[in-house]
Amino acid sequence: MPELVLESNGRTWTLDPSRAYTLGRDPQGDVVIDDARVSWRHATISFNGHSWVIEDHGSTNGTFVQGQRIHHLQFTADTALNLGNATDGPRVTLSGVGAAVPQAQPQQPYAAQGAGAGWAQQPPAQQQPPAQQQPPAQQGWQQQPPQQGVSKQSAPHIPQQQGPGGGPGAPVYGDRSPTTFHQFSLGRVMRIGRALENDLVVSDLQVSRNHAEFHSTPDGRMEIRDLGSHNGTYVNGQPIPKGGSQLLGPTDIVGVGHSTFRIVGDRLEEFVDTGEVSFSARHLTVTVDGGKQILKDVSFGVPEKSLIAVIGPSGSGKSTLLKALTGYRPANQGEVLYDNRNLYKQFAELRQRIGLVPQDDILHKELTVKRALKYAAKLRFPADTTAAERESRIDEVLRELKLDIHKDKKVTSLSGGQRKRVSVALELLTKPSLIFLDEPTSGLDPGMDRDVMQLLRGLADDGRTVLVVTHSVAELAICDKLLVMAPGGSVAYFGPPEEALNFFGYDTWADVFSAFENYRDYDWAGRWKGSQHYQMYAADIDAVAPQSVQVPAMQAMKPPKPQGWASQFATLVRRYVSVIASDKGFLALSIILPLVLGSVSLLIDQGKDLLVNTEINPRTGRPVANGTALTVLLILAVGACFAGAANSVRELIKERVIYERERATGLSRSAYLMSKVFVLGLITMIQGLMIGVIGFSSRTVPDEGLVLGSQILLELCIPIMALGFTAMMFGLIISALVKTAEKTMPLLVMFAIVQVVFTGCLFPLANSVGVNELSYLMPSRWAVAAAGTTLDFNNISPPAKGDSADPLWEHTAAAWATDMGALLALGVVCGFFVARFLRRHEPEVMRK
């Protein structure tokens, strides 16, 4: 077995064929090469019994032989390697193994590795479409070389997800140097947390004060125990049960906040995510019902600290791409890699490191800037975070975005560009490494457009990766890369923005978009893949074969909540009360509406103030129907229905974008819904009490109630209050179902009119088969019936001869309790449906 002599940078190693040797920056490796372009564990050299073998471990910048990137190379002759760069990367010379000429095997797609010897990727052929399919003014354009002076930097190579979270191979952080090392002692417990008394202090507000701890087991293995942390402890991207533990293998990665840990021998290696992360998408394809593809084989990769713009005409899949990249709607095929980690498979952990700023503002405009950020920080940071810690982080973000001078202003009073800065500030609270923005400059003038884009440029320069979807092309030059989407959801170009127009062969972007519209059937993706730009900027990323998304079981994907249910509920209630208190118009309407609706009933038969029946027909001996009582109760019931539904019919739709984003960061759906029910329910029942008191107090009523005795006025008001509450719940259903706020008012009017019909005051319902059963679904039916039992409606409005009395109007306490129980049960059922409908507005990867 021949020995191998390795030379690099003036040093010499003699390699024994009986063992394998690792090359890389790791000081604990066998051959240490201290160069930033070399990965932490870059490659391995070993003897397989027949020849020496070099195996690249998915290094970031690659291993090259004779200028060609290789993944696996068997050689029996003197060989020279370059690590990290084909021309000037650190040179490694291997000698003393024979005289044959080495044959380098080209880099393979990872899905094809092991498919057979001799497989080699062929570069895509130049695709020359038929002349009649080319835009007439630009025939032959797809063969144009880049302009003189165009840089030929290649796209960053981002290796396939590795380790337990996404496939075989070395750990996911094999390409980065550990931030720090920690030495284990046998039998020692190492506790991790934010508090200073921990063995390993992590200064990250996403981490609990006492978060987790490492233990050694009697058999020499290590385990991680969660200490009831708020944001969770993760192993290979999946959360372990709160307060639970999990044994660790040699390749397992533990995630705590923005830090990850790996055990190597008796040493704990810590990697801190400081924001400088790479990001790539590989073969993303989204298919909707019917088999139509709205996103087709999208691949691109960007290095750390980059600003990427995504542009394209309507229908090019930009919004779909954004949802796929953030995990809100995972692609049917392909994968998204966050610093080599599969986002879909590790969404529960990585969601904390991704910020998303939708097109609409994700904050309540009625609040001041600082108050809005305070509530957001309260919801997103662990429950053991102190007010001083949250305040410090808020002030830090405000200073960074130059918003400190506006912190006491209401969001609604800010300019469009300033509001967008506040939305960005909200996302920066948790220090995300990757930030997505959807149309941040929409509706802004050119000056504000430039300010927002310069803000994003600054965020990228400060150590973040920023991707922005935009229609504006005025400030593309400040971006590092430009992704142009073609109609149908495919990539038409990816590369430096200054080379894009030359690539398309037009002088302006207006011409390019016109070409997209005029030649929708043209193979834009094929033209892109047949170009030199593709070879320079995307071929390396695109070389990986697509694979189907396999999302873990949803019980494992359900991310922990940073705050407990009660804490979230209390914070949401306080925020909602603050929003309402800041809206003077809503407060005024909440007072005026019940006063007006209650007063309208006073206009009914002003000469008759009786809600009892004392008049007997001398001819028949039967009571004479008292129409005043029915009409007054009809007016009061409709008023309560309208007031309750009007309070809530816009509440969910106007906060939909806020809810979607907060849900992705750990908001409890039930806590959010119950905060609405509690606050709106309280307001609505007070309004119902006002309506009832105005309507009933000025009229003669029976002396005793069925349930509350002498408190008959309260007994009559309770059904009106409960009706308002249940109508409010129906309003929440409408608000959860509609897609735009404009659709709520017609549905509100329709709901109120339907309630009028089914009160039982306009015509008898008890003897109408079918109609009577349908009326049981209407809250007004049960509320009027409950009040009717107290007023003895079967006596006030006796049935016609031959008809039976309405059983819901029986003058008994049991009938009153039944009517009230049915009314409240309708409200509970409505709450169940609202919760189900809210699921549609959550990230798809989080749905059960």
Short mmCIF file of C-alpha atoms in Angstrom, two decimals, residues 55-511:
data_model
loop_
_atom_site.label_atom_id
_atom_site.label_comp_id
_atom_site.label_asym_id
_atom_site.label_seq_id
_atom_site.Cartn_x
_atom_site.Cartn_y
_atom_site.Cartn_z
CA GLU A 55 -13.85 13.25 -1.60
CA ASP A 56 -15.22 16.79 -1.35
CA HIS A 57 -17.73 17.13 1.51
CA GLY A 58 -20.01 19.65 -0.17
CA SER A 59 -17.60 22.51 0.45
CA THR A 60 -18.88 26.00 -0.16
CA ASN A 61 -16.29 27.04 -2.75
CA GLY A 62 -15.33 23.67 -4.15
CA THR A 63 -12.32 21.49 -4.95
CA PHE A 64 -10.71 21.79 -8.39
CA VAL A 65 -8.43 19.62 -10.55
CA GLN A 66 -7.08 21.16 -13.76
CA GLY A 67 -9.65 23.97 -13.41
CA GLN A 68 -12.62 21.60 -13.16
CA ARG A 69 -14.66 21.21 -10.00
CA ILE A 70 -14.75 17.65 -8.67
CA HIS A 71 -16.70 15.89 -5.96
CA HIS A 72 -15.10 12.44 -5.98
CA LEU A 73 -11.74 11.65 -7.58
CA GLN A 74 -9.79 8.41 -7.74
CA PHE A 75 -6.17 8.91 -8.78
CA THR A 76 -3.02 6.80 -9.17
CA ALA A 77 -0.61 9.50 -10.33
CA ASP A 78 0.80 12.80 -9.07
CA THR A 79 -2.07 15.25 -8.75
CA ALA A 80 -2.46 18.94 -7.97
CA LEU A 81 -5.59 20.37 -6.34
CA ASN A 82 -6.86 23.90 -5.80
CA LEU A 83 -9.19 24.43 -2.84
CA GLY A 84 -11.79 27.19 -2.85
CA ASN A 85 -10.90 28.64 -6.25
CA ALA A 86 -9.92 27.03 -9.55
CA THR A 87 -7.05 29.42 -10.27
CA ASP A 88 -5.63 30.98 -7.13
CA GLY A 89 -7.06 28.83 -4.33
CA PRO A 90 -4.64 27.13 -1.89
CA ARG A 91 -2.69 24.55 -3.88
CA VAL A 92 -2.30 20.99 -2.61
CA THR A 93 0.19 18.67 -4.37
CA LEU A 94 -0.14 14.89 -4.01
CA SER A 95 2.80 12.76 -5.13
CA GLY A 96 4.45 9.37 -4.86
CA VAL A 97 1.56 7.14 -6.01
CA GLY A 98 2.40 6.00 -9.56
CA ALA A 99 2.60 7.22 -13.12
CA ALA A 100 -0.94 7.09 -14.55
CA VAL A 101 -2.76 10.26 -15.59
CA PRO A 102 -5.58 11.15 -13.21
CA GLN A 103 -9.08 11.47 -14.56
CA ALA A 104 -11.16 14.07 -12.80
CA GLN A 105 -14.81 13.30 -12.42
CA PRO A 106 -16.95 16.42 -12.75
CA GLN A 107 -19.18 17.67 -9.95
CA GLN A 108 -22.40 15.64 -9.92
CA PRO A 109 -25.85 16.57 -8.81
CA TYR A 110 -26.18 15.16 -5.33
CA ALA A 111 -29.27 13.19 -6.29
CA ALA A 112 -27.21 11.44 -8.98
CA GLN A 113 -24.24 10.54 -6.83
CA GLY A 114 -23.74 6.82 -6.80
CA ALA A 115 -25.87 6.36 -9.90
CA GLY A 116 -22.99 4.78 -11.75
CA ALA A 117 -19.40 5.31 -12.62
CA GLY A 118 -18.55 7.60 -15.43
CA TRP A 119 -21.63 9.84 -15.00
CA ALA A 120 -20.79 13.41 -15.84
CA GLN A 121 -22.97 16.46 -16.15
CA GLN A 122 -23.09 17.88 -19.65
CA PRO A 123 -23.40 21.64 -19.96
CA PRO A 124 -26.81 22.68 -21.31
CA ALA A 125 -26.88 23.16 -25.04
CA GLN A 126 -27.53 26.59 -26.45
CA GLN A 127 -31.23 26.62 -27.16
CA GLN A 128 -31.99 28.35 -30.45
CA PRO A 129 -35.76 28.51 -30.82
CA PRO A 130 -37.34 28.55 -34.27
CA ALA A 131 -37.18 31.96 -35.88
CA GLN A 132 -40.93 32.36 -35.89
CA GLN A 133 -41.00 31.98 -32.08
CA GLN A 134 -38.46 34.74 -31.45
CA PRO A 135 -39.51 38.31 -30.89
CA PRO A 136 -39.13 39.74 -34.43
CA ALA A 137 -36.95 42.69 -33.44
CA GLN A 138 -34.58 40.55 -31.42
CA GLN A 139 -33.91 37.37 -33.42
CA GLY A 140 -30.57 35.91 -32.48
CA TRP A 141 -30.42 37.87 -29.21
CA GLN A 142 -30.13 34.83 -26.99
CA GLN A 143 -26.62 34.18 -28.29
CA GLN A 144 -25.29 37.62 -27.40
CA PRO A 145 -22.15 37.51 -25.23
CA PRO A 146 -22.01 39.69 -22.14
CA GLN A 147 -20.83 43.24 -22.42
CA GLN A 148 -17.13 43.99 -22.21
CA GLY A 149 -16.04 44.36 -18.65
CA VAL A 150 -18.76 42.08 -17.26
CA SER A 151 -17.45 40.23 -14.25
CA LYS A 152 -17.43 36.47 -14.56
CA GLN A 153 -17.84 35.62 -10.92
CA SER A 154 -19.67 32.36 -10.52
CA ALA A 155 -22.76 31.92 -8.44
CA PRO A 156 -21.93 30.91 -4.91
CA HIS A 157 -21.91 27.17 -4.51
CA ILE A 158 -24.22 26.27 -1.70
CA PRO A 159 -24.00 22.57 -0.90
CA GLN A 160 -26.98 20.36 -0.44
CA GLN A 161 -28.56 20.14 2.99
CA GLN A 162 -26.57 17.67 5.01
CA GLY A 163 -26.77 15.97 8.31
CA PRO A 164 -29.81 14.54 10.08
CA GLY A 165 -32.07 17.38 9.05
CA GLY A 166 -31.78 16.87 5.36
CA GLY A 167 -29.70 14.00 4.12
CA PRO A 168 -26.51 12.03 4.55
CA GLY A 169 -23.11 13.49 5.04
CA ALA A 170 -21.30 15.83 7.35
CA PRO A 171 -23.11 18.05 9.86
CA VAL A 172 -24.95 21.05 8.55
CA TYR A 173 -22.39 23.52 9.88
CA GLY A 174 -19.38 21.73 8.43
CA ASP A 175 -18.57 24.80 6.33
CA ARG A 176 -18.34 27.31 9.16
CA SER A 177 -15.83 27.80 11.92
CA PRO A 178 -17.25 27.41 15.42
CA THR A 179 -17.70 30.71 17.20
CA THR A 180 -16.43 29.28 20.47
CA PHE A 181 -15.41 25.95 22.03
CA HIS A 182 -16.50 24.61 25.41
CA GLN A 183 -14.78 21.69 27.12
CA PHE A 184 -16.88 18.96 28.74
CA SER A 185 -15.89 17.27 31.98
CA LEU A 186 -17.05 13.74 32.71
CA GLY A 187 -20.32 13.78 34.61
CA ARG A 188 -20.64 17.53 34.42
CA VAL A 189 -23.89 19.34 33.58
CA MET A 190 -23.59 22.33 31.26
CA ARG A 191 -26.53 24.71 31.47
CA ILE A 192 -27.39 27.15 28.66
CA GLY A 193 -29.42 30.32 29.05
CA ARG A 194 -29.58 34.09 29.08
CA ALA A 195 -28.96 34.49 32.81
CA LEU A 196 -25.40 35.11 33.97
CA GLU A 197 -25.39 32.15 36.36
CA ASN A 198 -25.51 29.67 33.45
CA ASP A 199 -22.41 27.73 32.44
CA LEU A 200 -22.89 28.93 28.88
CA VAL A 201 -24.42 32.40 28.66
CA VAL A 202 -26.21 33.20 25.38
CA SER A 203 -26.99 36.92 25.06
CA ASP A 204 -30.03 36.45 22.85
CA LEU A 205 -33.53 37.62 23.79
CA GLN A 206 -34.96 34.60 21.96
CA VAL A 207 -33.35 32.41 24.64
CA SER A 208 -34.94 31.87 28.06
CA ARG A 209 -33.05 32.78 31.22
CA ASN A 210 -32.54 29.08 31.95
CA HIS A 211 -33.11 27.42 28.62
CA ALA A 212 -31.58 23.94 28.44
CA GLU A 213 -28.71 21.82 29.71
CA PHE A 214 -26.38 19.12 28.44
CA HIS A 215 -26.03 15.92 30.52
CA SER A 216 -23.71 12.97 30.15
CA THR A 217 -25.36 9.55 30.59
CA PRO A 218 -23.77 6.60 32.43
CA ASP A 219 -22.97 4.92 29.11
CA GLY A 220 -20.93 7.93 28.01
CA ARG A 221 -23.52 9.45 25.68
CA MET A 222 -24.80 13.00 25.85
CA GLU A 223 -28.36 14.26 26.07
CA ILE A 224 -29.99 17.68 25.87
CA ARG A 225 -32.75 18.58 28.34
CA ASP A 226 -35.15 21.45 27.79
CA LEU A 227 -35.80 23.45 30.97
CA GLY A 228 -39.27 24.65 30.02
CA SER A 229 -37.94 27.19 27.52
CA HIS A 230 -40.38 29.53 25.82
CA ASN A 231 -39.04 29.42 22.26
CA GLY A 232 -38.04 25.78 22.40
CA THR A 233 -34.92 23.64 22.11
CA TYR A 234 -34.34 21.95 18.77
CA VAL A 235 -32.44 18.87 17.63
CA ASN A 236 -31.79 18.82 13.89
CA GLY A 237 -34.39 21.52 13.44
CA GLN A 238 -37.20 19.71 15.26
CA PRO A 239 -38.43 20.84 18.70
CA ILE A 240 -38.08 18.48 21.63
CA PRO A 241 -41.01 18.41 24.09
CA LYS A 242 -41.09 21.29 26.54
CA GLY A 243 -39.26 20.07 29.61
CA GLY A 244 -38.24 16.88 27.79
CA SER A 245 -34.87 15.46 26.76
CA GLN A 246 -33.25 13.70 23.83
CA LEU A 247 -30.09 11.65 23.42
CA LEU A 248 -27.57 13.08 20.98
CA GLY A 249 -25.60 11.31 18.29
CA PRO A 250 -22.26 12.37 16.81
CA THR A 251 -23.89 14.30 13.96
CA ASP A 252 -26.82 15.85 15.84
CA ILE A 253 -27.19 19.63 15.91
CA VAL A 254 -28.83 21.38 18.89
CA GLY A 255 -30.53 24.73 18.28
CA VAL A 256 -31.06 27.33 21.01
CA GLY A 257 -32.20 30.74 19.76
CA HIS A 258 -29.70 32.02 17.21
CA SER A 259 -27.03 29.58 18.40
CA THR A 260 -26.45 25.96 17.46
CA PHE A 261 -24.24 23.41 19.17
CA ARG A 262 -22.46 20.27 18.09
CA ILE A 263 -20.66 17.74 20.28
CA VAL A 264 -17.27 16.65 18.97
CA GLY A 265 -15.60 14.22 21.35
CA ASP A 266 -15.39 15.88 24.75
CA ARG A 267 -15.84 19.34 23.27
CA LEU A 268 -18.95 21.41 22.62
CA GLU A 269 -18.73 23.59 19.52
CA GLU A 270 -20.98 26.66 19.35
CA PHE A 271 -22.03 28.37 16.12
CA VAL A 272 -23.73 31.76 16.46
CA ASP A 273 -25.93 32.94 13.60
CA THR A 274 -24.77 36.54 13.28
CA GLY A 275 -26.79 37.15 10.12
CA GLU A 276 -24.20 36.36 7.49
CA VAL A 277 -25.98 33.38 5.92
CA SER A 278 -26.25 32.07 2.40
CA PHE A 279 -29.60 31.28 0.84
CA SER A 280 -30.66 29.24 -2.16
CA ALA A 281 -33.73 27.81 -3.85
CA ARG A 282 -33.49 24.65 -5.90
CA HIS A 283 -35.99 23.55 -8.52
CA LEU A 284 -39.03 25.08 -6.82
CA THR A 285 -42.24 24.00 -8.54
CA VAL A 286 -45.73 24.86 -7.34
CA THR A 287 -48.74 23.05 -8.79
CA VAL A 288 -52.34 24.02 -8.08
CA ASP A 289 -55.57 22.08 -8.51
CA GLY A 290 -55.93 20.82 -12.03
CA GLY A 291 -52.20 20.27 -12.49
CA LYS A 292 -51.43 23.83 -13.56
CA GLN A 293 -47.91 24.94 -12.65
CA ILE A 294 -47.74 28.52 -11.39
CA LEU A 295 -44.06 28.24 -10.47
CA LYS A 296 -41.77 26.24 -12.74
CA ASP A 297 -38.35 24.92 -11.77
CA VAL A 298 -37.02 28.08 -10.08
CA SER A 299 -33.41 27.87 -8.90
CA PHE A 300 -31.04 30.55 -7.67
CA GLY A 301 -28.48 31.04 -4.93
CA VAL A 302 -27.14 34.11 -3.18
CA PRO A 303 -24.18 34.63 -0.86
CA GLU A 304 -24.36 36.20 2.57
CA LYS A 305 -24.95 39.93 3.05
CA SER A 306 -26.74 40.26 -0.30
CA LEU A 307 -29.65 42.35 -1.56
CA ILE A 308 -31.71 40.55 -4.19
CA ALA A 309 -34.57 42.09 -6.17
CA VAL A 310 -37.31 40.01 -7.80
CA ILE A 311 -39.21 41.62 -10.66
CA GLY A 312 -41.56 40.40 -13.36
CA PRO A 313 -44.92 41.05 -14.99
CA SER A 314 -48.26 40.16 -13.43
CA GLY A 315 -48.81 36.41 -13.52
CA SER A 316 -45.12 35.58 -13.30
CA GLY A 317 -45.43 33.94 -9.87
CA LYS A 318 -43.64 36.51 -7.71
CA SER A 319 -46.08 36.22 -4.80
CA THR A 320 -46.11 32.44 -5.08
CA LEU A 321 -42.31 32.42 -5.05
CA LEU A 322 -42.24 34.60 -1.93
CA LYS A 323 -44.59 32.21 -0.11
CA ALA A 324 -42.47 29.24 -1.20
CA LEU A 325 -39.24 30.90 -0.05
CA THR A 326 -40.66 31.78 3.40
CA GLY A 327 -42.41 28.47 4.02
CA TYR A 328 -45.87 30.05 4.05
CA ARG A 329 -46.80 27.85 1.09
CA PRO A 330 -44.09 25.20 0.53
CA ALA A 331 -43.36 24.25 -3.06
CA ASN A 332 -44.62 20.88 -4.25
CA GLN A 333 -41.14 20.06 -5.49
CA GLY A 334 -37.70 21.40 -4.69
CA GLU A 335 -36.09 22.75 -1.56
CA VAL A 336 -35.19 26.04 0.08
CA LEU A 337 -31.85 26.11 1.87
CA TYR A 338 -31.12 28.55 4.70
CA ASP A 339 -27.34 28.37 5.14
CA ASN A 340 -27.45 24.75 3.89
CA ARG A 341 -30.43 23.85 6.12
CA ASN A 342 -33.72 22.74 4.60
CA LEU A 343 -36.27 25.41 5.54
CA TYR A 344 -39.31 23.19 5.02
CA LYS A 345 -37.97 20.40 7.21
CA GLN A 346 -36.65 22.72 9.93
CA PHE A 347 -39.29 25.46 9.75
CA ALA A 348 -40.11 25.24 13.45
CA GLU A 349 -36.61 26.46 14.36
CA LEU A 350 -35.66 28.58 11.35
CA ARG A 351 -38.89 30.62 11.38
CA GLN A 352 -37.35 32.63 14.23
CA ARG A 353 -34.51 33.75 11.96
CA ILE A 354 -36.63 34.90 9.04
CA GLY A 355 -38.36 38.27 8.82
CA LEU A 356 -41.23 38.98 6.44
CA VAL A 357 -42.61 42.43 5.64
CA PRO A 358 -45.81 42.06 3.60
CA GLN A 359 -47.07 44.73 1.22
CA ASP A 360 -49.61 45.93 3.79
CA ASP A 361 -48.45 47.30 7.12
CA ILE A 362 -48.11 44.67 9.85
CA LEU A 363 -48.92 46.98 12.74
CA HIS A 364 -51.86 48.86 14.16
CA LYS A 365 -51.88 52.36 12.72
CA GLU A 366 -53.81 53.80 15.66
CA LEU A 367 -50.89 53.21 18.05
CA THR A 368 -47.71 55.20 18.40
CA VAL A 369 -44.56 53.73 16.90
CA LYS A 370 -43.02 52.76 20.21
CA ARG A 371 -46.24 51.35 21.68
CA ALA A 372 -46.78 49.19 18.60
CA LEU A 373 -43.25 47.81 18.92
CA LYS A 374 -43.74 47.22 22.65
CA TYR A 375 -46.71 44.95 22.07
CA ALA A 376 -44.87 43.13 19.27
CA ALA A 377 -41.84 42.60 21.52
CA LYS A 378 -44.06 41.37 24.35
CA LEU A 379 -45.58 38.73 22.03
CA ARG A 380 -42.34 37.61 20.37
CA PHE A 381 -39.85 37.52 23.22
CA PRO A 382 -39.88 34.89 25.99
CA ALA A 383 -42.10 35.51 28.98
CA ASP A 384 -39.06 35.85 31.26
CA THR A 385 -37.73 38.82 29.27
CA THR A 386 -37.83 41.92 31.45
CA ALA A 387 -39.43 45.18 30.39
CA ALA A 388 -36.00 46.83 30.49
CA GLU A 389 -34.56 44.25 28.09
CA ARG A 390 -37.43 44.73 25.65
CA GLU A 391 -37.17 48.51 25.94
CA SER A 392 -33.44 48.40 25.23
CA ARG A 393 -33.91 46.29 22.11
CA ILE A 394 -36.71 48.56 20.83
CA ASP A 395 -34.57 51.67 21.30
CA GLU A 396 -31.67 49.95 19.52
CA VAL A 397 -33.83 49.15 16.48
CA LEU A 398 -35.36 52.64 16.40
CA ARG A 399 -31.90 54.20 16.36
CA GLU A 400 -30.69 51.82 13.67
CA LEU A 401 -33.58 52.77 11.37
CA LYS A 402 -33.51 56.46 12.35
CA LEU A 403 -37.03 56.24 13.78
CA ASP A 404 -36.19 57.44 17.29
CA ILE A 405 -37.41 60.96 16.47
CA HIS A 406 -40.79 59.52 15.42
CA LYS A 407 -41.28 57.04 18.28
CA ASP A 408 -44.09 59.01 19.94
CA LYS A 409 -46.03 59.65 16.73
CA LYS A 410 -49.02 57.60 15.69
CA VAL A 411 -48.22 55.25 12.82
CA THR A 412 -51.09 56.69 10.81
CA SER A 413 -49.45 60.14 10.89
CA LEU A 414 -46.22 58.92 9.26
CA SER A 415 -45.38 59.06 5.58
CA GLY A 416 -45.51 55.89 3.47
CA GLY A 417 -41.76 55.41 3.60
CA GLN A 418 -41.64 55.93 7.36
CA ARG A 419 -44.46 53.42 7.90
CA LYS A 420 -42.51 50.88 5.89
CA ARG A 421 -39.51 51.54 8.13
CA VAL A 422 -41.67 50.82 11.18
CA SER A 423 -42.77 47.49 9.64
CA VAL A 424 -39.11 46.65 9.06
CA ALA A 425 -38.30 47.69 12.65
CA LEU A 426 -40.92 45.28 13.96
CA GLU A 427 -39.22 42.43 12.11
CA LEU A 428 -35.74 43.46 13.23
CA LEU A 429 -36.68 43.09 16.91
CA THR A 430 -35.76 39.40 16.86
CA LYS A 431 -32.59 39.95 14.77
CA PRO A 432 -33.53 37.89 11.70
CA SER A 433 -30.72 36.89 9.37
CA LEU A 434 -32.95 36.70 6.32
CA ILE A 435 -35.55 39.38 5.50
CA PHE A 436 -38.20 39.21 2.77
CA LEU A 437 -40.19 42.23 1.63
CA ASP A 438 -43.23 42.19 -0.66
CA GLU A 439 -43.66 45.38 -2.69
CA PRO A 440 -42.25 47.72 -0.01
CA THR A 441 -42.21 50.69 -2.43
CA SER A 442 -45.76 50.22 -3.73
CA GLY A 443 -47.55 53.57 -3.79
CA LEU A 444 -44.46 55.58 -2.84
CA ASP A 445 -43.09 58.52 -4.79
CA PRO A 446 -39.63 58.19 -6.42
CA GLY A 447 -37.89 59.85 -3.49
CA MET A 448 -39.38 57.50 -0.92
CA ASP A 449 -38.76 54.59 -3.30
CA ARG A 450 -35.06 55.43 -3.24
CA ASP A 451 -35.03 55.87 0.54
CA VAL A 452 -36.61 52.45 1.13
CA MET A 453 -34.21 50.70 -1.27
CA GLN A 454 -31.23 52.43 0.36
CA LEU A 455 -32.55 51.26 3.74
CA LEU A 456 -32.58 47.67 2.42
CA ARG A 457 -29.07 48.13 1.03
CA GLY A 458 -27.93 49.18 4.48
CA LEU A 459 -29.60 46.17 6.11
CA ALA A 460 -27.72 43.86 3.76
CA ASP A 461 -24.41 45.64 4.35
CA ASP A 462 -24.91 45.26 8.10
CA GLY A 463 -24.85 41.47 7.76
CA ARG A 464 -28.26 40.29 6.57
CA THR A 465 -29.58 38.69 3.41
CA VAL A 466 -32.47 40.74 2.00
CA LEU A 467 -34.84 39.69 -0.79
CA VAL A 468 -37.36 42.22 -2.10
CA VAL A 469 -40.20 41.66 -4.56
CA THR A 470 -40.86 44.92 -6.40
CA HIS A 471 -42.45 46.49 -9.46
CA SER A 472 -40.13 49.47 -9.29
CA VAL A 473 -37.07 49.29 -11.53
CA ALA A 474 -35.61 52.71 -10.71
CA GLU A 475 -33.25 51.55 -7.94
CA LEU A 476 -32.24 48.09 -9.14
CA ALA A 477 -28.62 49.16 -9.53
CA ILE A 478 -28.02 49.10 -5.78
CA CYS A 479 -28.93 45.39 -5.60
CA ASP A 480 -26.35 42.61 -5.74
CA LYS A 481 -28.47 40.27 -7.82
CA LEU A 482 -31.64 40.54 -9.89
CA LEU A 483 -34.13 37.73 -10.47
CA VAL A 484 -36.46 38.30 -13.41
CA MET A 485 -39.55 36.08 -13.56
CA ALA A 486 -41.21 35.34 -16.90
CA PRO A 487 -44.95 34.82 -17.47
CA GLY A 488 -45.92 31.37 -16.26
CA GLY A 489 -43.61 31.35 -13.26
CA SER A 490 -40.20 30.50 -14.74
CA VAL A 491 -36.84 32.26 -14.46
CA ALA A 492 -35.93 34.56 -17.35
CA TYR A 493 -32.73 35.96 -15.85
CA PHE A 494 -30.65 35.83 -12.69
CA GLY A 495 -27.47 37.81 -12.23
CA PRO A 496 -26.12 41.32 -11.72
CA PRO A 497 -28.76 43.98 -12.42
CA GLU A 498 -26.37 46.04 -14.59
CA GLU A 499 -26.12 43.17 -17.09
CA ALA A 500 -29.84 42.41 -17.30
CA LEU A 501 -30.93 44.83 -20.05
CA ASN A 502 -27.97 43.82 -22.20
CA PHE A 503 -28.97 40.18 -21.71
CA PHE A 504 -32.50 40.85 -22.98
CA GLY A 505 -31.27 43.10 -25.78
CA TYR A 506 -33.44 46.10 -24.91
CA ASP A 507 -32.73 49.61 -23.70
CA THR A 508 -35.47 49.92 -21.07
CA TRP A 509 -37.40 47.68 -18.73
CA ALA A 510 -40.63 48.88 -20.33
CA ASP A 511 -39.47 47.21 -23.55
#
